[in-house]
Structure formats: C-alpha cells, structure tokens
Coordinates of C-alpha atoms in Angstrom, one line a residue:
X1 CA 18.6 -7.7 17.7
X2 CA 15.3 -9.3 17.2
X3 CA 13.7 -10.8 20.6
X4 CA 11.9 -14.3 19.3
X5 CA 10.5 -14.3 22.8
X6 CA 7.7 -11.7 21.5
X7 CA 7.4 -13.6 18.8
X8 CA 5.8 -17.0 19.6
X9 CA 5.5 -20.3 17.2
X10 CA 3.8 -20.8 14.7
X11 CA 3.3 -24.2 12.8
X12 CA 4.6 -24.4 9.2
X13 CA 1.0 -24.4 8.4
X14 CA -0.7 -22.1 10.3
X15 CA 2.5 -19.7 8.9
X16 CA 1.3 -20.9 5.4
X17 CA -2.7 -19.4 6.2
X18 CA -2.1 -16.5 8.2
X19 CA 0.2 -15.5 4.6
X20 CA -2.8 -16.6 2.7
X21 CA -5.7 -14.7 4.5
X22 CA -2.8 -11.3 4.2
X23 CA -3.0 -12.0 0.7
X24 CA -6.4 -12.4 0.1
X25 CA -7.6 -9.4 2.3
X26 CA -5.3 -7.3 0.5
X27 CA -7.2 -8.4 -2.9
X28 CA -10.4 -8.0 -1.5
X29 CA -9.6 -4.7 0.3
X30 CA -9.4 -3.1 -3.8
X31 CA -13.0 -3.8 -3.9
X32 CA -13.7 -0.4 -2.3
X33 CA -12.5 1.8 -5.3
X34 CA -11.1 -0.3 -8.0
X35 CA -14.2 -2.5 -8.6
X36 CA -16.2 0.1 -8.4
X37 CA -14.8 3.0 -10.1
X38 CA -15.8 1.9 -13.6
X39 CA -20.0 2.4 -12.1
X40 CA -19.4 6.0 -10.9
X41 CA -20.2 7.4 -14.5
X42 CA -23.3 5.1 -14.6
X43 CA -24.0 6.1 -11.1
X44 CA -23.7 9.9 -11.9
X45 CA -26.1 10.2 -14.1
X46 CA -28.8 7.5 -12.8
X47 CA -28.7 9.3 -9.7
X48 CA -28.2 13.1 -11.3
X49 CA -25.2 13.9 -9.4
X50 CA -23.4 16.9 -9.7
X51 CA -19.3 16.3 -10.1
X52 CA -18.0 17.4 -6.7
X53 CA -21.3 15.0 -5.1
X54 CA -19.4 12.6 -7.1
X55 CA -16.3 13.2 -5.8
X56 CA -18.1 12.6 -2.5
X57 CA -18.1 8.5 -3.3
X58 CA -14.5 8.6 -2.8
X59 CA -13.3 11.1 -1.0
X60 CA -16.0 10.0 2.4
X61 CA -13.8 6.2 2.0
X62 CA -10.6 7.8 2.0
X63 CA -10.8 10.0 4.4
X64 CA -11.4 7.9 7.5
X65 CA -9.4 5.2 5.8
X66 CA -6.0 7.6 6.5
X67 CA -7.5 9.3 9.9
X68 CA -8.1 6.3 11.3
X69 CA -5.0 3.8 10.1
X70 CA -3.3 4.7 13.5
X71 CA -6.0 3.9 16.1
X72 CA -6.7 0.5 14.3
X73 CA -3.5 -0.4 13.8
X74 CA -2.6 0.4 18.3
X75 CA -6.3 -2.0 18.1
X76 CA -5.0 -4.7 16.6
X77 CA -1.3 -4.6 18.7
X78 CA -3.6 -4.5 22.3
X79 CA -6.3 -7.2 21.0
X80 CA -4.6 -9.0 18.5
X81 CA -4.7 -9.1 14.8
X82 CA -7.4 -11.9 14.3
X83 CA -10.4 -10.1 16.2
X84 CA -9.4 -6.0 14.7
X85 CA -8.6 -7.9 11.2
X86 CA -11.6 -10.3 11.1
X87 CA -14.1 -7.7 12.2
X88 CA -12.8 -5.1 10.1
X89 CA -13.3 -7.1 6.8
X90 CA -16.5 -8.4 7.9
X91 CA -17.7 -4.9 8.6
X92 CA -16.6 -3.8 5.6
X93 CA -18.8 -6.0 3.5
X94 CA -21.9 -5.8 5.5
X95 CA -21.3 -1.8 4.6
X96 CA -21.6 -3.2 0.9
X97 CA -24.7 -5.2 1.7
X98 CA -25.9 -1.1 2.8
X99 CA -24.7 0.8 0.2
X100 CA -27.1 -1.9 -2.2
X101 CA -29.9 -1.5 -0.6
X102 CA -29.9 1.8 0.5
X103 CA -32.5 4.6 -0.7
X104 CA -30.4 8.2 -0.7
X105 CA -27.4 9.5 -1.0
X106 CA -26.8 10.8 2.2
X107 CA -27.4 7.3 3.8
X108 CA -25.0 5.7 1.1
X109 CA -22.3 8.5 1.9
X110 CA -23.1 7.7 5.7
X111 CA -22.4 4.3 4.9
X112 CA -19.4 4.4 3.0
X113 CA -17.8 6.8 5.3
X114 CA -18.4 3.6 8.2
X115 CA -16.5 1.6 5.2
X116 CA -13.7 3.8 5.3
X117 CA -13.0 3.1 8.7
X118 CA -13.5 -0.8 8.2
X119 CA -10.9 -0.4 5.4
X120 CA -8.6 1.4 7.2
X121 CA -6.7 -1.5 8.7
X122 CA -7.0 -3.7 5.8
X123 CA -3.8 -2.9 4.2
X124 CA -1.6 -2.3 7.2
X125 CA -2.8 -5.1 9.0
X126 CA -2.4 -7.5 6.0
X127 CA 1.2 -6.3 6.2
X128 CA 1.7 -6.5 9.9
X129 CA 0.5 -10.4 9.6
X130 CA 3.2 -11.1 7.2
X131 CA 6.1 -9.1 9.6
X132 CA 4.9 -11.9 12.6
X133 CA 5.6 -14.8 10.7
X134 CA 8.5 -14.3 8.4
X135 CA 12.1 -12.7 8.2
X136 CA 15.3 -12.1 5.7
X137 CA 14.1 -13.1 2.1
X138 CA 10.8 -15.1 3.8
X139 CA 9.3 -12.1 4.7
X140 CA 10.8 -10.4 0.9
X141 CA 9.1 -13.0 -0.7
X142 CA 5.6 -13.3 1.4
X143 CA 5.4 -9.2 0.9
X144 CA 5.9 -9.7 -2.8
X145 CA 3.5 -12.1 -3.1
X146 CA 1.0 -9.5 -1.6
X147 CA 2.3 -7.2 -3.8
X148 CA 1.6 -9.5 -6.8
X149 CA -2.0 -10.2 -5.5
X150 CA -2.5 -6.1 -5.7
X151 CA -1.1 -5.4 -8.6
X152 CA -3.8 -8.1 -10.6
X153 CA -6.9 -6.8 -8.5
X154 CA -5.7 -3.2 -9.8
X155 CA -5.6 -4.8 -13.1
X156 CA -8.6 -7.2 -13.4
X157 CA -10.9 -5.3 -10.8
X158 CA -11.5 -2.1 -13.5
X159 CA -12.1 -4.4 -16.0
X160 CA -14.4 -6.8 -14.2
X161 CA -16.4 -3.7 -12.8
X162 CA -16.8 -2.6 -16.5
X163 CA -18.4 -5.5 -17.5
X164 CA -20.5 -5.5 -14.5
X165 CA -22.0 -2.3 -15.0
X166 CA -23.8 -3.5 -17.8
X167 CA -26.5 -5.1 -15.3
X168 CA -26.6 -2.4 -13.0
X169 CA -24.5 0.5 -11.7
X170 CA -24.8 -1.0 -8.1
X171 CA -23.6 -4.3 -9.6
X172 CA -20.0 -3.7 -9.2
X173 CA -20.4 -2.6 -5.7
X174 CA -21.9 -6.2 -4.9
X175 CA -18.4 -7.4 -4.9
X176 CA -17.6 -5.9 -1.6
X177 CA -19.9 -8.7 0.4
X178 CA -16.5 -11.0 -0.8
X179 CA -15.2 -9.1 2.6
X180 CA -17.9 -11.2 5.0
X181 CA -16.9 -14.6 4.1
X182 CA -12.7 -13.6 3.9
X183 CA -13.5 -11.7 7.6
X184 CA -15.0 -14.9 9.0
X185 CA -12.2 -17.3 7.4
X186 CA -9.9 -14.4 9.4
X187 CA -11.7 -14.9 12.7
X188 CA -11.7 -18.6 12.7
X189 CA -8.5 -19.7 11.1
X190 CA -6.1 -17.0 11.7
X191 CA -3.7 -17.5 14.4
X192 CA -2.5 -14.7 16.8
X193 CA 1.0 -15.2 17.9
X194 CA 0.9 -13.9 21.8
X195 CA 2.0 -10.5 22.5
X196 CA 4.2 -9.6 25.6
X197 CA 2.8 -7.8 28.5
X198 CA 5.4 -7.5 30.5
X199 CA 5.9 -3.7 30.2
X200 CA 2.8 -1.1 31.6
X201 CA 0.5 0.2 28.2
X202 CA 2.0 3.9 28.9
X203 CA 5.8 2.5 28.4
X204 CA 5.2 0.5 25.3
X205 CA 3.4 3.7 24.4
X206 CA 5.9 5.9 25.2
X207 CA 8.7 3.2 23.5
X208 CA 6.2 3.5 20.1
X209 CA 6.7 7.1 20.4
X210 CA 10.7 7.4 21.0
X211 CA 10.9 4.7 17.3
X212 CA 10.1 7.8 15.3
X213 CA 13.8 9.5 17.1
X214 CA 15.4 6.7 15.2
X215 CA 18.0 7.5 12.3
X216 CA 16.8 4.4 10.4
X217 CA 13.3 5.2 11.1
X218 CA 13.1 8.6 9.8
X219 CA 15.0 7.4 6.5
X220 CA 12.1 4.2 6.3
X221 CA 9.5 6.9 6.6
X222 CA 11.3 9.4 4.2
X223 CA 11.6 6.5 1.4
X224 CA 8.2 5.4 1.7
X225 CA 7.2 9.3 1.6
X226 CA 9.6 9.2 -2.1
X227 CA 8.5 6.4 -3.0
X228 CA 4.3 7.9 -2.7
X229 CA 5.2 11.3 -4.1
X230 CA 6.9 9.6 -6.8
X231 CA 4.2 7.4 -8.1
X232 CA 1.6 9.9 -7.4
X233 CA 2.9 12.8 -9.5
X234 CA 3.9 10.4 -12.4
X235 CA 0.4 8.9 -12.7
X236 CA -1.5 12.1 -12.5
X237 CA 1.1 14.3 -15.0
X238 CA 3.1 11.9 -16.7
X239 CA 0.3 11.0 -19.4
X240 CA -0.1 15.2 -19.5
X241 CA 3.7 15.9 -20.0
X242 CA 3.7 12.9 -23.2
X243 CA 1.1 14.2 -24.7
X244 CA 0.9 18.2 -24.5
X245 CA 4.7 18.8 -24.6
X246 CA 6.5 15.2 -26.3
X247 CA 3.4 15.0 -28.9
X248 CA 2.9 10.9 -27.8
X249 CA -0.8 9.9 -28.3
X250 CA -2.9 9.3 -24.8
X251 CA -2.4 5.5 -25.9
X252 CA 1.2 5.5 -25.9
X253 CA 1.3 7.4 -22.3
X254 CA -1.0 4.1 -20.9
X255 CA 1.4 2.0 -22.3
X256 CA 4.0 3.6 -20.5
X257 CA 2.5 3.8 -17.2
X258 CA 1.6 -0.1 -18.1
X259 CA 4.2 -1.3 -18.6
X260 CA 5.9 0.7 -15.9
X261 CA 3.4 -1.2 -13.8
X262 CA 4.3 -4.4 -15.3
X263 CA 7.8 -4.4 -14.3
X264 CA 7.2 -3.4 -11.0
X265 CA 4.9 -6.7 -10.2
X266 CA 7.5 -9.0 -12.4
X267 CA 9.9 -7.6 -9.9
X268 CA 8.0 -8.4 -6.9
X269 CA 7.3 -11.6 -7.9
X270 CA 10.8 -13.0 -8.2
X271 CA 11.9 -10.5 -4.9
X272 CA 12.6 -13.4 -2.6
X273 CA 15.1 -14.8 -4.5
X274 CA 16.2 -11.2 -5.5
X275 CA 16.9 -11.2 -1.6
X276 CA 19.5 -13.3 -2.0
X277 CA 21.5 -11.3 -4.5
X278 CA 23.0 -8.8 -2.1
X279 CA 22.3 -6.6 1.5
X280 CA 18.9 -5.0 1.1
X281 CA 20.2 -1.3 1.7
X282 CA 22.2 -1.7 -1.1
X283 CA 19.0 -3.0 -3.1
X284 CA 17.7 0.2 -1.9
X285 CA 19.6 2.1 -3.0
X286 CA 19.8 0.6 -6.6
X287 CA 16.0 1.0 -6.6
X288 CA 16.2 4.5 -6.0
X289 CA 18.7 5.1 -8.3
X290 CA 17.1 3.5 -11.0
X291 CA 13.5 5.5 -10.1
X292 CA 15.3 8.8 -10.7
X293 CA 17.3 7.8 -13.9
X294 CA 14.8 6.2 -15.2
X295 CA 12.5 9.2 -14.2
X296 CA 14.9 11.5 -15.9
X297 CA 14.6 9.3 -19.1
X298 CA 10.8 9.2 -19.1
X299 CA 10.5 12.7 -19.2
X300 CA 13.4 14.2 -21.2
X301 CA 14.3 11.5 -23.7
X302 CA 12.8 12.4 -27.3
X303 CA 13.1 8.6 -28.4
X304 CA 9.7 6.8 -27.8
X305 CA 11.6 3.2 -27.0
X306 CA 13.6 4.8 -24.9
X307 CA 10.7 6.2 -23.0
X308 CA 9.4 2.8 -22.7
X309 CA 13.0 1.7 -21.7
X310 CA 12.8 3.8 -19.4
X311 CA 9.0 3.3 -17.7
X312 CA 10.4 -0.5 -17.4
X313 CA 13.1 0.6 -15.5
X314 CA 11.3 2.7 -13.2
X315 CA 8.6 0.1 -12.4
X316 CA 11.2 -2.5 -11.5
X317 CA 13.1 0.3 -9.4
X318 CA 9.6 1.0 -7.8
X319 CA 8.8 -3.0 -7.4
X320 CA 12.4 -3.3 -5.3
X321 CA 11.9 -0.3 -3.5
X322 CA 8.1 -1.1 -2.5
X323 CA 9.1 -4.9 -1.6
X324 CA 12.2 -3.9 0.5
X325 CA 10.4 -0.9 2.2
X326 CA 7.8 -2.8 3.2
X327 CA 9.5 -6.0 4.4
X328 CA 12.0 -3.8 6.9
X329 CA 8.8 -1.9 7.9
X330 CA 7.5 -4.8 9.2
X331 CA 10.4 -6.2 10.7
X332 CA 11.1 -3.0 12.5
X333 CA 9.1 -3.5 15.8
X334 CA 8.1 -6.2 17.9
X335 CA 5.3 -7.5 17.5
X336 CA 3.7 -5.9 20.4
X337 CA 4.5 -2.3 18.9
X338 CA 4.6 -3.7 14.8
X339 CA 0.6 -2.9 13.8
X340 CA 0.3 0.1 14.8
X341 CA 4.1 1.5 13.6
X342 CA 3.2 -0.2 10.2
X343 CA -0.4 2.0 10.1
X344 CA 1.8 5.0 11.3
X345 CA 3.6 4.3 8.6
X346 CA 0.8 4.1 6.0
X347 CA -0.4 7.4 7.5
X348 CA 2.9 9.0 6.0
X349 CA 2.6 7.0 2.8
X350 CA -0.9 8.5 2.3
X351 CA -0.2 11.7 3.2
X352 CA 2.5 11.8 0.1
X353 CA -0.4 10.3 -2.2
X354 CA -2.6 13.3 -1.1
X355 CA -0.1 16.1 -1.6
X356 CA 1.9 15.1 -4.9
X357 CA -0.5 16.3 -7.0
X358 CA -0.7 19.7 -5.7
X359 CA 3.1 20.5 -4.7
X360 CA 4.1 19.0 -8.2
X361 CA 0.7 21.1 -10.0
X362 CA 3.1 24.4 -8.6
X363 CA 6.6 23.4 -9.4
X364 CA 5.0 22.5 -12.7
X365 CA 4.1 26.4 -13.1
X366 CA 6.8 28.0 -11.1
X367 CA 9.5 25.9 -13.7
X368 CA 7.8 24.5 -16.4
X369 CA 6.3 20.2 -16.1
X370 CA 9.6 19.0 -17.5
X371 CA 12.0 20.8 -15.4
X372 CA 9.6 20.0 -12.5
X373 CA 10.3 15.9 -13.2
X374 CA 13.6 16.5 -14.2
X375 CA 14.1 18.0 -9.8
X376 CA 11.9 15.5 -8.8
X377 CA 14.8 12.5 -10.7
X378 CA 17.6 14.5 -9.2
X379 CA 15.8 14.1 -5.8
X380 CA 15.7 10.5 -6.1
X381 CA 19.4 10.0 -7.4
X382 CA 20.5 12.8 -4.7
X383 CA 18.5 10.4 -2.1
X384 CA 20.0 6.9 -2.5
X385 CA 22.7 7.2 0.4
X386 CA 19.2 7.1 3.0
X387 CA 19.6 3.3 1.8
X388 CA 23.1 3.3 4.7
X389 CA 20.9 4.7 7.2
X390 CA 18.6 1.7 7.3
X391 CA 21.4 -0.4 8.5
X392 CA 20.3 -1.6 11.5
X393 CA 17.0 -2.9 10.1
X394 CA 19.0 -5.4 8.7
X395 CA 19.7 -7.5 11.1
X396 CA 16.0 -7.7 12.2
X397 CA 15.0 -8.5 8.5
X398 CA 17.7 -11.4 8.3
X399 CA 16.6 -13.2 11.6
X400 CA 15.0 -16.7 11.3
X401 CA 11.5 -16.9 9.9
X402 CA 8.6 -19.0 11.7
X403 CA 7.6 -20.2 8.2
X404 CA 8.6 -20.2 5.0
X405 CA 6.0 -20.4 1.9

C-alpha cells in the first residue's frame, strides 16, 4: 500500500516541470556518446590514436557512469533530487567546456572519466523524478514520454553530430555545455517533495537492503536484466546473423533493427492509454511473449517481410516491456528509499548491456548464432509467468498521481 505521507504535494504545475526537466535531462544526458560518436573517427586520426586509445573515449565515461549509479542515486534520496540532479548536469557540461579546451589526451580522458560520474545519475534520477509525482497510467504515460524524448536524441543526435564534424571534430562535443543551462533550470525550478525522517539512516539502510529479498523484486530486476541482454545481443549480432548466414544485405539488417526501434517508441508514445487496456503484469507478460516469438521469427524465418514482421513485433514487445518495467520500478519504494533502488536497478540493467555480447559471442560457438537466438527466444517465452510475481507492485503503480500531464 502506498504511504502518500512520504509523498508530499505537488501543484499541478510544478508536477508538469519536474516531468519536463526529467524529460529534457534524459535528452541531453545522450550528448555524452550519441552526439559525439560520429567525431571519434575524425578524432582518431587528427589526434593519431591507436584503436584500443580509442576505445578509451568511451569506455573512461562508462565506467564510472555504472560504478557510481548506486552512491548517487543513496545522494539524491539523503539530499534531495534537485541539488544531486542540478549539480550533476551542471557538472557534466562544464566537463564539456574541458574536454574543448583541453591540450592532451590524458587530461581529456581525466576529464571525461569526472563526466562519467556527473552522468551517472542522469538517467536514474530522471526516472526517480517521474516515480515522485505520478502513479497507474500517469506515471505509464510520463515514463513513455521520456522514453519518446530518448529514442529521437538516439536518432537525431548521430546525425546532427555528423554534420557537425564537418567544422571540427571537437564540434560535436560542444553540445554537452546544453547540460549547464538544463542543470541550473533543475536547481531553480525543480521542486523536491520532502522526504521522511522519521526512521534512523542505518534502518532505512537496512530496509533498502531487505527490498532485494522481495519475490516481486527479484522478478523486476530479472526482467529488466532480459530485457538488457535481449537488446544487447540483437544489436551487436543480429545484423551478423542476416547477413553471413540469411544472405540479407547490411542495409536490410538496419532496416530491421530500425524499424524494430520504431515500433518500440510508437508504443511508448501511446503507453498511457495502453495502461488502460488491461493489469500491467499481464501487459508484461504479452511483451515478453512477443520479444521471444518475435525473436524466434527474426532469426529463423527465411521470408524477408516476415523478418520485418517480425523486428516490428519485437520493438513494440520491447517498448511495453521498457515502459512497464520502468513505471513499477519507480513506484516500488518510497520516496525516501526510490533514487537509489532505481540506480540499483540501473546497475543490473548495465551489467546485462556489458555481458550480452560476450556470453552470447560463446553460445554462438558452442551451438551455432542461430540456435544461440533461437535459446535465447525460448528464454523469453519460458520467462513470461515472472509477469504474476510482480503482483504486488500493482497496487503501488495504480495509486493516485500528484499530477497528471
């Protein structure tokens, strides 16, 4: 049962701009690799970089950006989202106003390993400001809206980048200083809704701890987990398996993952009023079931429309799933206990991005790339019924919002 005493008031409003600046900082938190990963080539050979120094550019953000999710996210529960939110953005960009004007290397991978960290609570925070306000199909339809507002930066930010680099390599880059002014808006506009102190730090510690006992908890984490493994072994050997073993041409394998992609942000466009259709465990479940069906089809269908059929599917399966899992991840906790169980969370959701790759790489040469998809559908369909064990989330997720936008 959800306690609206931890929960304060907000005006209709202030709900309206605390779901704005969530939005916006998710955007702008894409700037760090999307916007920039078109000038790494340019950047490579104006700076005579060897590939694995390369590699350096990324992996230095990443890094800290997963080490350091948890202790931001317990930040922002003890001082409040505006002040860990605000400061992180603005952080983030003044490490952009570094990396232009810095002279080395080393310095600019000092510097973007400090941006890591900024951007470490970008994403789980804009999530956990979204869980404070809204509930039932409000809080569907505000985390599909921030879904939406990802899904164009990862389309337009690669292709705005490209255009960019035709000035300058670092000219991409300068897009990260959109951070400062969006951390500053945070800082003054955003409004904290007061956490309760009533229990010692070491008890609501100590509660935190004891969530991750929870039936309902470990299924969350185990379907974001899928959901991550999922999307990570299908963009990195999907394309492979089309063209080396199904003889499609490298442009038909984009327009499947495209179009996969497509669907996915169509479906969390419309999600809050696909909240309304039925419980969400069942629309769980259906997204599940559709991921590994339409997983199954993508990789052992000979058709080509049918492939495409099929990559449709799967990215409105995905959408549902992402939308749901998110909304009853931030409904899970209080609010005094929600930012840092929602960068816990992330923590597991980027572990599965960092080990798809390899564990699929193996079953890929243990069984051959086809069977390897073909266990990895089964696991999906086989792991629907998790959907029942996230039962009592429910009812948090269909208490009264604060706002509504």
């Amino acid at each position: 049962m959800t306690d609206r005493s931890d929960m304060g008031l907000l005006t209709p409003s202030q709900a309206r701009a605390n779901a704005w600046l969530s939005w916006i900082t998710a955007g702008v938190a894409l700037t760090g690799a999307q916007l920039i990963s078109p000038s790494l080539p340019a950047m490579k050979a104006d700076l005579e970089l060897t590939e694995p120094e390369l590699a350096l550019v990324m992996s230095v953000y990443l890094l800290p950006g997963s080490l350091a999710a948890i202790p931001v996210g317990l930040a922002a529960d003890r001082f409040g989202r505006r002040r860990v939110l605000g400061s992180a953005l603005v952080l983030f960009g003044l490490c952009g106003v570094g990396l232009l004007l810095s002279q080395s290397f080393e310095l600019f991978l000092a510097i973007r390993f400090i941006q890591g960290i900024a951007f470490a609570g970008l994403l789980p925070l804009s999530m956990t400001v979204l869980g404070d306000i809204f509930r039932g199909a409000e809080l569907v339809g505000s985390q599909g809206k921030r879904a939406v507002a990802m899904s164009i930066g990862d389309s337009a930010f690669p292709v705005l980048g490209g255009l960019l680099v035709t000035i300058a390599w670092k000219a991409p880059w300068a897009g990260q200083l959109l951070a400062i002014p969006v951390g500053l808006l945070v800082l003054t506009r955003l409004v904290d809704i007061p956490v309760s102190a009533d229990s010692p730090r070491h008890k609501r510690l100590r509660a935190f701890l004891q969530l991750f006992r929870s039936g309902y908890v470990i299924a969350l984490q185990y379907a974001g987990f899928l959901r991550m493994f999922l999307k990570f072994a299908i963009l990195t050997f999907l394309p492979v398996h089309l063209v080396d073993n199904r003889g499609a041409s490298a442009a038909f394998a984009g327009l499947a993952v495209g179009l996969s992609a497509f669907a996915g942000t169509a479906i969390a466009a419309f999600s809050g009023r696909i909240a309304r259709l039925g419980r969400p465990t069942w629309l769980v479940g259906a997204g599940v079931v559709a991921m590994g069906l339409a997983l199954g089809g993508m990789t052992g269908l000979e058709w080509r429309w049918m492939v495409l059929v099929s990559a449709c599917v799967y990215g409105a399966g995905d959408g549902l799933l992402g939308v749901f899992i998110n909304s009853f991840t931030t409904a899970a906790t209080g609010q005094e206990q929600r930012a840092g169980f929602v960068a816990a969370t992330g923590a597991v959701r980027n572990f599965a991005k960092f080990a798809a790759p390899s564990i699929f790489a193996t079953l890929a040469v243990v069984l051959s790339m086809e069977s390897a998809f073909l266990l990895l559908a089964a696991v999906a369909v086989a792991s629907a019924g998790m959907a029942a064990l996230m039962k009592p989330l429910e009812e948090r997720l269909a208490s009264q919002s604060l706002g509504t936008v």
